[in-house]
Coordinates of C-alpha atoms and ligand atoms in Angstrom, one line a residue:
M1025 CA 0.0 0.0 0.0
K1026 CA 1.3 3.4 -1.0
T1027 CA 2.1 5.9 1.8
L1028 CA 1.2 9.4 0.6
R1029 CA 3.7 12.1 1.5
S1030 CA 3.4 15.8 2.1
Y1031 CA 5.7 18.3 0.4
V1032 CA 6.8 20.8 3.0
C1033 CA 9.8 23.1 3.7
G1034 CA 11.5 22.1 0.4
G1035 CA 11.3 18.3 0.9
W1036 CA 9.0 15.3 1.1
H1037 CA 7.7 14.3 4.5
E1038 CA 6.5 10.8 5.2
A1039 CA 4.6 10.3 8.5
G1040 CA 5.1 7.4 10.7
S1041 CA 1.8 7.3 12.5
G1042 CA -1.8 8.5 12.5
F1043 CA -2.7 7.1 9.1
A1044 CA -6.1 7.3 7.3
T1045 CA -6.7 4.6 4.7
L1046 CA -7.7 5.4 1.2
V1047 CA -9.7 2.9 -0.8
D1048 CA -10.7 2.2 -4.4
P1049 CA -14.5 3.1 -4.1
S1050 CA -15.4 0.4 -6.7
T1051 CA -13.7 -2.5 -5.0
E1052 CA -13.1 -1.2 -1.5
E1053 CA -9.5 -2.4 -1.9
E1054 CA -7.1 -0.4 0.3
I1055 CA -4.8 1.5 -2.0
A1056 CA -3.0 4.1 0.1
R1057 CA -2.6 5.7 3.5
A1058 CA -2.1 9.3 4.5
S1059 CA -1.1 11.2 7.5
S1060 CA 0.5 14.6 8.3
A1061 CA 1.8 13.5 11.7
G1062 CA 5.2 15.1 12.5
I1063 CA 4.8 18.1 10.3
D1064 CA 5.9 21.4 12.0
F1065 CA 3.1 23.7 10.6
G1066 CA 4.8 26.8 12.0
A1067 CA 7.8 26.0 9.9
V1068 CA 5.6 25.4 6.9
L1069 CA 4.2 28.9 7.1
D1070 CA 7.6 30.4 7.8
Y1071 CA 9.0 28.7 4.7
A1072 CA 6.2 30.0 2.6
R1073 CA 6.4 33.5 4.1
E1074 CA 10.2 33.8 4.0
R1075 CA 11.0 31.9 0.8
G1076 CA 8.0 31.5 -1.5
G1077 CA 6.4 34.9 -1.0
P1078 CA 9.4 37.1 -1.6
A1079 CA 10.4 34.9 -4.7
L1080 CA 6.9 35.3 -6.2
R1081 CA 6.6 39.0 -5.5
A1082 CA 9.9 39.6 -7.2
M1083 CA 8.5 38.2 -10.4
T1084 CA 6.2 40.0 -12.8
F1085 CA 2.7 38.7 -13.7
A1086 CA 4.2 37.5 -17.0
Q1087 CA 6.8 35.5 -15.2
R1088 CA 4.3 34.0 -12.7
G1089 CA 2.2 33.2 -15.7
Q1090 CA 5.1 31.1 -17.2
I1091 CA 4.9 28.9 -14.1
L1092 CA 1.2 28.4 -14.6
K1093 CA 1.8 27.6 -18.2
E1094 CA 4.3 24.9 -17.2
M1095 CA 1.9 23.5 -14.5
S1096 CA -0.8 23.3 -17.1
R1097 CA 1.6 21.6 -19.6
L1098 CA 2.6 19.0 -17.0
L1099 CA -1.0 18.1 -16.1
R1100 CA -1.7 17.6 -19.8
E1101 CA 1.5 15.6 -20.3
H1102 CA 0.6 13.3 -17.4
R1103 CA -3.1 13.2 -18.2
D1104 CA -3.4 9.5 -18.8
E1105 CA -1.6 8.6 -15.6
L1106 CA -3.7 11.0 -13.6
L1107 CA -6.9 9.7 -15.2
E1108 CA -6.0 6.2 -14.1
L1109 CA -5.3 7.3 -10.6
S1110 CA -8.5 9.3 -10.5
A1111 CA -10.5 6.2 -11.5
R1112 CA -8.8 4.1 -8.8
N1113 CA -9.0 6.7 -6.0
T1114 CA -12.2 8.6 -6.8
G1115 CA -14.1 6.1 -8.9
T1116 CA -14.4 8.4 -12.0
T1117 CA -15.2 7.3 -15.5
K1118 CA -12.9 8.7 -18.1
P1119 CA -15.1 11.7 -19.0
D1120 CA -15.6 12.5 -15.3
G1121 CA -11.9 12.2 -14.5
S1122 CA -11.2 14.5 -17.5
F1123 CA -13.7 17.1 -16.2
D1124 CA -11.4 17.3 -13.1
I1125 CA -8.0 17.0 -14.7
D1126 CA -8.5 18.8 -18.0
G1127 CA -10.5 21.4 -16.0
G1128 CA -7.4 21.9 -13.9
S1129 CA -5.0 22.2 -16.8
G1130 CA -7.4 24.5 -18.7
T1131 CA -7.8 26.8 -15.8
L1132 CA -4.0 27.1 -15.3
A1133 CA -3.7 27.8 -19.1
F1134 CA -6.4 30.5 -18.9
Y1135 CA -4.6 32.3 -16.1
S1136 CA -1.2 32.0 -17.8
A1137 CA -2.8 33.8 -20.8
Q1138 CA -4.2 36.5 -18.4
A1139 CA -0.7 36.9 -17.0
K1140 CA 0.8 37.4 -20.4
R1141 CA -1.7 40.1 -21.1
L1142 CA -0.8 41.9 -17.8
G1143 CA 2.8 41.8 -18.8
D1144 CA 5.9 42.8 -16.9
V1145 CA 4.3 44.5 -13.9
R1146 CA 4.0 43.4 -10.3
F1147 CA 0.8 45.3 -9.2
L1148 CA -2.6 46.0 -10.6
V1149 CA -4.0 49.5 -11.2
E1150 CA -7.7 49.4 -10.9
G1151 CA -10.0 51.8 -12.8
D1152 CA -9.3 55.4 -13.5
G1153 CA -7.8 57.8 -11.0
V1154 CA -10.0 60.5 -9.6
Q1155 CA -9.4 64.2 -8.7
L1156 CA -10.2 64.8 -5.1
A1157 CA -9.6 68.6 -4.7
K1158 CA -9.8 71.8 -6.8
T1159 CA -6.9 70.7 -8.9
E1160 CA -4.9 67.6 -9.7
A1161 CA -2.7 68.4 -6.8
F1162 CA -4.7 66.0 -4.8
W1163 CA -5.7 62.8 -6.6
A1164 CA -6.5 59.1 -5.8
Q1165 CA -5.9 55.9 -7.6
H1166 CA -6.8 52.3 -6.5
V1167 CA -4.1 49.8 -6.8
L1168 CA -3.8 46.1 -5.8
V1169 CA -0.7 44.5 -4.3
P1170 CA 0.0 40.9 -3.3
R1171 CA -0.6 40.1 0.3
H1172 CA 2.6 39.2 2.3
G1173 CA 1.1 36.0 3.7
V1174 CA 0.3 32.5 2.8
A1175 CA -2.7 31.2 0.8
V1176 CA -3.9 28.1 2.6
H1177 CA -6.2 26.0 0.3
V1178 CA -8.5 23.4 1.9
N1179 CA -10.3 21.4 -0.8
A1180 CA -13.2 19.0 -1.1
F1181 CA -12.8 15.4 -2.2
N1182 CA -14.6 15.7 -5.5
F1183 CA -12.1 17.7 -7.5
P1184 CA -8.6 16.6 -6.4
V1185 CA -6.9 18.3 -9.4
W1186 CA -9.2 21.1 -10.5
G1187 CA -9.8 22.2 -6.9
F1188 CA -6.0 22.4 -6.3
A1189 CA -5.3 24.0 -9.7
E1190 CA -8.0 26.7 -9.8
K1191 CA -7.1 28.0 -6.4
A1192 CA -3.3 27.7 -6.9
A1193 CA -3.5 29.5 -10.3
C1194 CA -5.1 32.6 -8.8
A1195 CA -2.9 32.8 -5.7
L1196 CA 0.4 32.2 -7.5
L1197 CA -0.5 34.7 -10.2
A1198 CA -1.3 37.3 -7.5
G1199 CA 2.1 36.6 -6.0
M1200 CA 1.2 34.5 -2.9
P1201 CA 2.7 31.2 -1.9
V1202 CA 0.3 28.3 -1.6
V1203 CA -0.1 25.6 1.0
T1204 CA -2.7 23.1 -0.5
K1205 CA -4.6 20.5 1.5
P1206 CA -6.7 18.1 -0.5
A1207 CA -9.4 16.0 1.1
T1208 CA -7.7 13.0 2.6
A1209 CA -10.0 10.4 0.9
T1210 CA -8.9 11.5 -2.6
A1211 CA -5.5 12.9 -1.9
M1212 CA -3.7 10.4 -4.0
V1213 CA -4.4 12.3 -7.2
T1214 CA -3.4 15.6 -5.9
E1215 CA -0.2 14.2 -4.3
R1216 CA 0.9 12.9 -7.7
A1217 CA 0.0 16.1 -9.5
V1218 CA 2.1 18.1 -7.0
E1219 CA 4.9 15.5 -7.2
I1220 CA 5.0 16.0 -11.0
M1221 CA 5.3 19.7 -10.6
V1222 CA 8.0 19.5 -7.9
E1223 CA 10.0 17.0 -9.9
A1224 CA 9.9 19.4 -12.9
G1225 CA 11.4 22.2 -10.7
I1226 CA 9.2 24.8 -12.2
L1227 CA 8.3 26.6 -9.0
P1228 CA 10.4 28.8 -6.7
D1229 CA 11.3 27.3 -3.4
G1230 CA 8.4 27.7 -0.9
A1231 CA 5.8 28.7 -3.5
L1232 CA 3.8 25.5 -3.3
Q1233 CA 3.6 23.1 -0.4
L1234 CA 1.3 20.1 0.0
I1235 CA -0.3 18.7 3.2
T1236 CA -1.8 15.2 2.9
G1237 CA -3.8 14.4 6.0
S1238 CA -5.0 16.7 8.7
T1239 CA -4.0 20.4 9.0
G1240 CA -2.9 20.0 12.6
D1241 CA -2.5 23.5 14.1
L1242 CA -1.9 25.1 10.7
L1243 CA -5.1 27.2 10.7
D1244 CA -4.5 28.3 14.3
R1245 CA -1.3 30.0 13.1
L1246 CA -2.9 32.1 10.3
G1247 CA -2.8 35.9 10.7
P1248 CA -3.9 39.1 9.0
Q1249 CA -1.9 38.8 5.7
D1250 CA -2.9 35.1 5.1
I1251 CA -5.9 33.8 3.2
L1252 CA -7.9 30.7 3.9
A1253 CA -9.8 29.5 0.8
F1254 CA -12.0 26.6 1.7
T1255 CA -14.2 24.3 -0.4
G1256 CA -16.4 21.7 1.3
S1257 CA -19.5 21.3 3.3
A1258 CA -21.3 24.2 5.0
D1259 CA -20.8 22.6 8.4
T1260 CA -17.0 22.4 8.1
A1261 CA -17.0 25.9 6.7
R1262 CA -18.8 27.2 9.7
S1263 CA -16.4 25.6 12.1
L1264 CA -13.4 26.9 10.2
R1265 CA -14.4 30.5 9.6
T1266 CA -15.4 31.1 13.2
R1267 CA -12.0 30.2 14.7
D1268 CA -10.9 32.8 17.2
N1269 CA -7.6 33.6 15.6
L1270 CA -9.1 34.1 12.2
L1271 CA -11.8 36.4 13.6
A1272 CA -9.3 38.3 15.7
A1273 CA -6.9 38.9 12.9
C1274 CA -9.6 39.4 10.3
T1275 CA -7.9 36.8 8.1
R1276 CA -9.6 36.8 4.7
V1277 CA -11.6 33.6 4.4
N1278 CA -13.3 32.5 1.2
V1279 CA -15.8 29.7 1.3
E1280 CA -17.3 27.6 -1.4
A1281 CA -19.9 25.3 0.2
D1282 CA -23.1 23.4 -0.5
S1283 CA -25.7 24.6 -2.9
L1284 CA -29.2 23.5 -3.8
N1285 CA -28.9 24.5 -7.5
A1286 CA -32.0 24.6 -9.5
A1287 CA -32.9 24.1 -13.2
V1288 CA -36.1 25.9 -14.2
L1289 CA -38.1 25.1 -17.3
G1290 CA -40.0 28.2 -18.6
P1291 CA -43.7 27.9 -19.5
D1292 CA -43.0 28.8 -23.2
V1293 CA -40.9 25.7 -23.8
T1294 CA -43.0 22.9 -25.1
G1295 CA -40.6 21.2 -27.4
G1296 CA -37.7 21.8 -29.8
A1297 CA -34.1 22.6 -29.2
T1298 CA -34.6 24.4 -25.8
L1299 CA -36.5 21.4 -24.3
D1300 CA -33.9 19.0 -25.6
F1301 CA -31.2 21.3 -24.1
F1302 CA -32.9 21.3 -20.7
L1303 CA -33.3 17.5 -20.6
R1304 CA -29.7 17.0 -21.7
D1305 CA -28.3 19.4 -19.2
V1306 CA -30.4 18.2 -16.3
F1307 CA -29.6 14.5 -17.0
R1308 CA -25.9 15.4 -17.2
E1309 CA -26.0 17.4 -14.0
I1310 CA -27.6 14.6 -12.1
T1311 CA -25.2 11.9 -13.3
Q1312 CA -21.8 13.5 -14.0
K1313 CA -19.3 12.5 -11.4
A1314 CA -22.2 10.5 -9.8
G1315 CA -23.8 13.8 -8.8
Q1316 CA -20.8 14.7 -6.6
K1317 CA -20.5 18.3 -7.9
C1318 CA -21.2 21.4 -5.9
T1319 CA -22.9 22.8 -9.1
A1320 CA -25.1 19.7 -9.8
V1321 CA -28.8 20.3 -10.3
R1322 CA -30.7 19.3 -7.1
R1323 CA -34.1 20.9 -7.8
I1324 CA -35.9 20.8 -11.2
L1325 CA -38.8 23.3 -11.5
V1326 CA -41.3 22.4 -14.2
P1327 CA -44.6 24.0 -15.1
A1328 CA -47.2 21.7 -13.5
E1329 CA -48.8 20.7 -16.7
R1330 CA -45.5 19.4 -18.1
A1331 CA -44.2 17.7 -14.9
D1332 CA -45.4 14.2 -16.0
E1333 CA -43.7 14.5 -19.4
V1334 CA -40.4 15.7 -17.9
Q1335 CA -40.5 13.1 -15.3
E1336 CA -41.0 10.4 -17.9
A1337 CA -38.2 11.8 -20.2
L1338 CA -35.7 12.0 -17.3
S1339 CA -36.6 8.6 -15.9
S1340 CA -36.1 6.9 -19.2
R1341 CA -32.7 8.6 -19.6
L1342 CA -31.7 7.7 -16.0
A1343 CA -32.8 4.1 -16.6
A1344 CA -30.1 3.8 -19.3
V1345 CA -27.3 4.7 -16.8
V1346 CA -24.9 1.8 -16.1
T1347 CA -23.6 2.3 -12.6
G1348 CA -20.4 0.4 -11.8
N1349 CA -16.6 0.1 -11.8
P1350 CA -15.2 2.6 -14.4
A1351 CA -12.7 -0.1 -15.3
D1352 CA -15.6 -1.8 -17.1
G1353 CA -16.1 -0.2 -20.5
A1354 CA -19.9 -0.4 -20.3
V1355 CA -20.1 1.7 -17.2
T1356 CA -21.4 5.3 -17.6
M1357 CA -21.5 6.3 -14.0
G1358 CA -19.0 5.4 -11.2
P1359 CA -19.5 4.9 -7.5
L1360 CA -19.6 7.6 -4.8
A1361 CA -16.2 8.4 -3.5
T1362 CA -16.3 7.0 0.0
A1363 CA -18.3 4.8 2.4
Q1364 CA -19.2 7.9 4.3
Q1365 CA -20.6 9.6 1.1
L1366 CA -22.7 6.5 0.4
E1367 CA -24.1 6.4 3.9
D1368 CA -24.9 10.1 3.7
A1369 CA -26.6 9.7 0.3
V1370 CA -28.8 6.8 1.6
R1371 CA -29.7 8.8 4.7
G1372 CA -30.2 12.0 2.6
V1373 CA -32.7 10.4 0.2
A1374 CA -34.7 9.0 3.2
E1375 CA -34.8 12.5 4.5
L1376 CA -36.0 14.0 1.2
R1377 CA -38.7 11.4 1.1
R1378 CA -40.4 13.2 4.0
S1379 CA -41.4 15.8 1.5
A1380 CA -41.2 14.0 -1.9
R1381 CA -41.9 10.6 -3.4
L1382 CA -39.5 8.5 -5.3
V1383 CA -40.2 8.3 -9.0
H1384 CA -37.0 6.7 -10.2
G1385 CA -34.4 4.6 -8.4
T1386 CA -34.4 3.2 -4.8
G1387 CA -32.2 5.4 -2.8
E1388 CA -30.2 2.4 -1.7
R1389 CA -26.8 1.0 -2.5
A1390 CA -26.6 -1.5 -5.4
D1391 CA -24.0 -3.8 -6.8
G1392 CA -22.1 -2.2 -9.6
A1393 CA -21.3 -3.6 -13.1
G1394 CA -17.7 -4.9 -13.2
A1395 CA -17.3 -4.9 -9.4
P1396 CA -17.2 -7.7 -6.8
E1397 CA -20.6 -8.5 -5.4
G1398 CA -21.3 -6.6 -2.1
K1399 CA -18.4 -4.3 -2.7
G1400 CA -18.2 -0.7 -3.9
F1401 CA -20.0 2.5 -3.0
F1402 CA -22.5 2.3 -5.9
F1403 CA -25.6 4.4 -5.7
P1404 CA -27.7 4.5 -8.9
P1405 CA -29.6 7.7 -9.9
V1406 CA -32.6 8.8 -7.9
L1407 CA -35.4 11.1 -9.1
L1408 CA -38.0 12.4 -6.7
R1409 CA -41.1 14.6 -7.0
A1410 CA -42.6 17.0 -4.5
D1411 CA -45.9 18.3 -5.8
D1412 CA -46.3 20.9 -3.0
S1413 CA -43.2 22.8 -4.2
R1414 CA -43.5 25.8 -1.9
N1415 CA -43.8 23.7 1.2
A1416 CA -41.3 21.1 0.3
G1417 CA -39.2 21.9 3.4
V1418 CA -36.2 19.5 3.3
I1419 CA -36.0 19.6 -0.5
H1420 CA -34.9 23.2 -0.2
E1421 CA -32.6 22.5 2.7
R1422 CA -30.8 19.2 2.4
E1423 CA -28.0 18.7 -0.2
V1424 CA -27.7 15.0 -1.0
F1425 CA -24.2 14.8 -2.6
G1426 CA -25.0 12.1 -5.2
P1427 CA -27.0 11.5 -8.3
V1428 CA -30.2 12.8 -6.7
A1429 CA -32.7 15.5 -7.9
T1430 CA -36.3 16.4 -7.2
I1431 CA -38.9 17.6 -9.6
L1432 CA -40.9 20.6 -8.3
P1433 CA -44.0 21.5 -10.3
Y1434 CA -44.9 25.2 -10.3
D1435 CA -47.6 27.4 -11.9
G1436 CA -45.4 28.7 -14.8
G1437 CA -45.2 32.2 -13.4
A1438 CA -41.8 33.8 -13.1
A1439 CA -42.6 35.1 -9.7
A1440 CA -43.5 31.7 -8.4
A1441 CA -40.4 30.1 -9.9
A1442 CA -38.1 32.8 -8.4
E1443 CA -39.8 32.4 -5.0
I1444 CA -39.3 28.6 -5.0
V1445 CA -35.7 28.8 -6.2
A1446 CA -34.9 31.4 -3.5
Q1447 CA -35.9 28.9 -0.8
G1448 CA -32.5 27.3 -1.4
G1449 CA -31.0 30.2 0.6
G1450 CA -28.2 31.1 -1.9
M1451 CA -27.0 29.1 -4.9
L1452 CA -23.9 28.7 -6.9
V1453 CA -25.9 28.4 -10.1
T1454 CA -29.5 28.3 -11.4
S1455 CA -30.2 27.4 -15.0
V1456 CA -33.2 28.7 -16.7
Y1457 CA -34.5 27.4 -20.0
S1458 CA -36.8 29.8 -22.0
D1459 CA -37.0 31.7 -25.2
D1460 CA -39.3 34.3 -23.7
A1461 CA -37.1 37.4 -22.8
G1462 CA -40.0 39.1 -21.0
W1463 CA -40.5 36.1 -18.7
L1464 CA -36.7 35.7 -18.1
G1465 CA -36.5 39.4 -17.3
E1466 CA -39.1 39.1 -14.6
F1467 CA -37.4 35.9 -13.2
L1468 CA -34.0 37.6 -13.1
A1469 CA -35.4 40.7 -11.4
R1470 CA -36.7 38.5 -8.6
A1471 CA -34.1 35.7 -8.4
S1472 CA -30.7 37.2 -9.3
S1473 CA -29.5 38.3 -5.9
S1474 CA -29.5 34.8 -4.5
Q1475 CA -27.3 33.4 -7.3
G1476 CA -23.6 33.3 -8.1
R1477 CA -24.3 32.5 -11.7
I1478 CA -27.4 32.3 -13.9
Y1479 CA -27.1 30.0 -16.9
L1480 CA -29.6 30.8 -19.7
G1481 CA -30.6 28.0 -22.0
N1482 CA -32.4 28.9 -25.2
Q1483 CA -32.5 27.8 -28.8
E1484 CA -29.4 29.7 -29.6
S1485 CA -27.2 28.6 -26.7
A1486 CA -28.4 25.0 -27.1
A1487 CA -25.8 24.3 -29.7
E1488 CA -22.8 25.4 -27.7
G1489 CA -23.7 25.7 -24.0
F1490 CA -21.3 23.8 -21.7
G1491 CA -23.8 22.7 -19.1
S1492 CA -24.7 24.6 -16.0
G1493 CA -22.3 22.5 -13.8
A1494 CA -19.1 23.7 -15.5
A1495 CA -17.3 26.2 -13.4
I1496 CA -15.2 28.0 -16.0
P1497 CA -12.3 30.4 -15.2
Q1498 CA -13.8 33.3 -17.2
A1499 CA -17.0 33.4 -15.1
L1500 CA -17.5 33.8 -11.4
H1501 CA -17.7 30.6 -9.3
G1502 CA -19.3 31.0 -5.9
G1503 CA -22.6 32.1 -4.4
P1504 CA -24.2 34.0 -1.6
G1505 CA -25.7 32.6 1.6
R1506 CA -25.7 28.9 2.0
A1507 CA -23.3 28.5 -1.0
G1508 CA -20.7 30.0 1.3
G1509 CA -20.6 33.7 0.2
G1510 CA -17.3 33.1 -1.6
E1511 CA -16.1 34.3 -5.0
E1512 CA -13.5 32.4 -7.1
L1513 CA -12.4 32.6 -10.7
G1514 CA -14.2 35.1 -12.9
G1515 CA -11.1 36.2 -14.6
L1516 CA -9.0 38.6 -12.5
N1517 CA -11.6 38.8 -9.8
G1518 CA -10.3 35.4 -8.6
V1519 CA -6.8 36.8 -8.5
K1520 CA -7.8 39.9 -6.5
L1521 CA -8.9 37.6 -3.6
Y1522 CA -5.1 37.3 -2.9
M1523 CA -4.3 41.0 -3.2
Q1524 CA -4.8 44.0 -1.0
R1525 CA -6.7 46.9 -2.6
L1526 CA -5.6 50.3 -1.4
A1527 CA -6.2 53.9 -2.4
L1528 CA -3.1 55.7 -3.3
Q1529 CA -3.6 59.5 -2.6
G1530 CA -1.4 62.4 -3.4
S1531 CA -0.6 64.7 -6.3
R1532 CA -1.6 63.3 -9.6
A1533 CA 1.9 63.6 -11.0
L1534 CA 3.4 61.5 -8.1
V1535 CA 0.6 59.0 -8.0
D1536 CA 0.8 58.5 -11.8
E1537 CA 4.5 58.1 -11.6
L1538 CA 4.3 55.5 -8.9
A1539 CA 1.6 53.7 -10.7
A1540 CA 3.5 53.9 -14.0
G1541 CA 4.0 50.5 -15.6
M1542 CA 1.2 49.1 -13.6
E1543 CA -1.5 47.3 -15.6
K1544 CA -5.0 48.7 -16.0
T1545 CA -7.5 46.1 -14.9
S1546 CA -10.7 47.9 -16.0
Ligands
LIG720 P1 -15.8 18.4 4.0 O1 -16.0 17.2 4.8 O2 -16.4 19.7 4.6 O3 -14.3 18.5 3.8 C1 -13.7 19.5 3.0 C2 -12.3 19.7 3.3 O4 -12.2 20.2 4.7 C3 -11.4 18.4 3.3 O5 -10.2 18.7 2.8 C4 -11.3 18.1 4.8 O6 -10.2 17.3 5.1 C5 -11.2 19.5 5.4 N1 -11.6 19.5 6.8 C6 -12.6 19.0 7.4 N2 -12.6 19.3 8.7 C7 -11.5 20.1 8.9 C8 -11.0 20.8 10.0 N3 -11.5 20.7 11.2 N4 -9.9 21.5 9.9 C9 -9.3 21.6 8.6 N5 -9.8 21.0 7.5 C10 -10.9 20.3 7.7 O7 -16.4 18.3 2.5 P2 -16.3 17.1 1.5 O8 -17.0 16.0 2.0 O9 -14.8 16.9 1.1 O10 -16.9 17.8 0.2 C11 -18.3 17.7 -0.1 C12 -18.9 19.0 0.1 O11 -18.2 20.1 -0.5 C13 -20.3 19.1 -0.5 O12 -21.2 19.6 0.5 C14 -20.2 20.1 -1.6 O13 -21.3 20.8 -1.9 C15 -19.1 20.9 -1.2 N6 -18.4 21.4 -2.4 C16 -18.5 22.7 -2.8 C17 -17.9 23.2 -3.9 C18 -18.0 24.7 -4.2 O14 -17.2 25.1 -5.1 N7 -18.9 25.4 -3.7 C19 -17.1 22.4 -4.7 C20 -17.0 21.1 -4.3 C21 -17.6 20.6 -3.2 P3 -10.2 15.8 5.4 O15 -10.6 15.1 4.1 O16 -8.8 15.5 5.8 O17 -11.2 15.6 6.5

């Protein structure tokens, strides 16, 4: 069994105790163990602050972008190996693994291109300067500088490569050193990705460190210049963001958490390309990565008179899903990643059934194709329906992190749809399918403020839309309220998380001189 290592203080650390065991979720075979025992987390932070930070800040955006370009290239070069590891450690089919790994290399490539555009400067100048007094003798200009701390990244189990890469891309580009901590259960894939980068020697000393296993007292040591970026469950987020030292130092904390994302079918859509698009997207969002995506569709709003038809169409697509070991070529959906996720999904569907009825699937574990009988965390797709959409309580509160969604009939009005969607308490994304701009306008006016992203499906976008679940680097990823309140990606917005904005005030001549060479960001 492989022992996963951490990469800290310029070397690989192998623990001698306190191991958690990682298993292949299709066979339950033990494949690796991980522990961070023995790491001196104070030294990890010092190493990043004293070595990685200064080295990155001495580089220009263009130079930092070169590092991201190399990181992206290495992920592409080792894609097959990482896909194989992902199948073993996270149970992904090839397309699902590629969503993670190619998503990671694509995001790094995107930010390296942004860096090239920013050029040979080290700070960002934001917007136009403004005259403050009678003349230009007193002037102000906003600038952004890298924070002199450490970016600590705590990631969820479902995106071991993308999660690491999308956060690291933004922090490194901003000029902050990274300490990345993948979820232990799927750390094997991240460990290898980091190992590939370390072996290639593309990063300055201290710019990237990896913790496999627990964070020990790392988070207790964070201070005012550090950033904690967390992705995971709302419960863990609450316990992390309320730590005394983080509150006392006002450490910047960015949270990406649960989300009860909705897909809404507009009343005008009775067939054609938009309806096909809606069905295709919703089906993908239920089954991709076995529903273990923060952006997966959990609630499906359909005009009441069309609910039976949509239920039938989705059920027949879900019935064709082959759940099993991705090593079997016939399999189209892999297992859940861990025994704990399986247990939670079974319990979650039982809870949803308090407000909804099962219309497809059982909500129980099943044997998987190509896997030993009785082994594997297989959980075939589940479709539920709650006819009293407004009073469906738990459907608007409980995220079941698996291939599970609920049909919620509504009266076809934009106001009703917006009101029902908002019951989710803050979403990463809501997708809306309609060709009626008037109806969409009313929906947006009522529903937008509870969303991080609104994905509009119509006849035109049907041909090229990526699917509502794809978090792409050009567009904001994050959402208000229950979704964590965080903001990642979205072009340079994601980089600014790691920078300090300040207003530079003085005479225009001096301010302009100091800001000279800095890149305009808007
Ligand atoms: P989780 O149990 O909250 O764990 C997330 C991360 O936090 C893991 O790395 C975990 O490490 C770490 N962690 C847990 N307790 C900690 C503590 N006391 N101190 C420091 N680190 C701690 O979530 P998960 O089960 O991995 O992920 C599933 C959840 O993530 C779902 O609810 C999903 O919606 C959400 N998610 C959100 C997004 C988004 O972008 N909004 C993306 C993906 C997933 P260990 O593994 O070592 O415990």
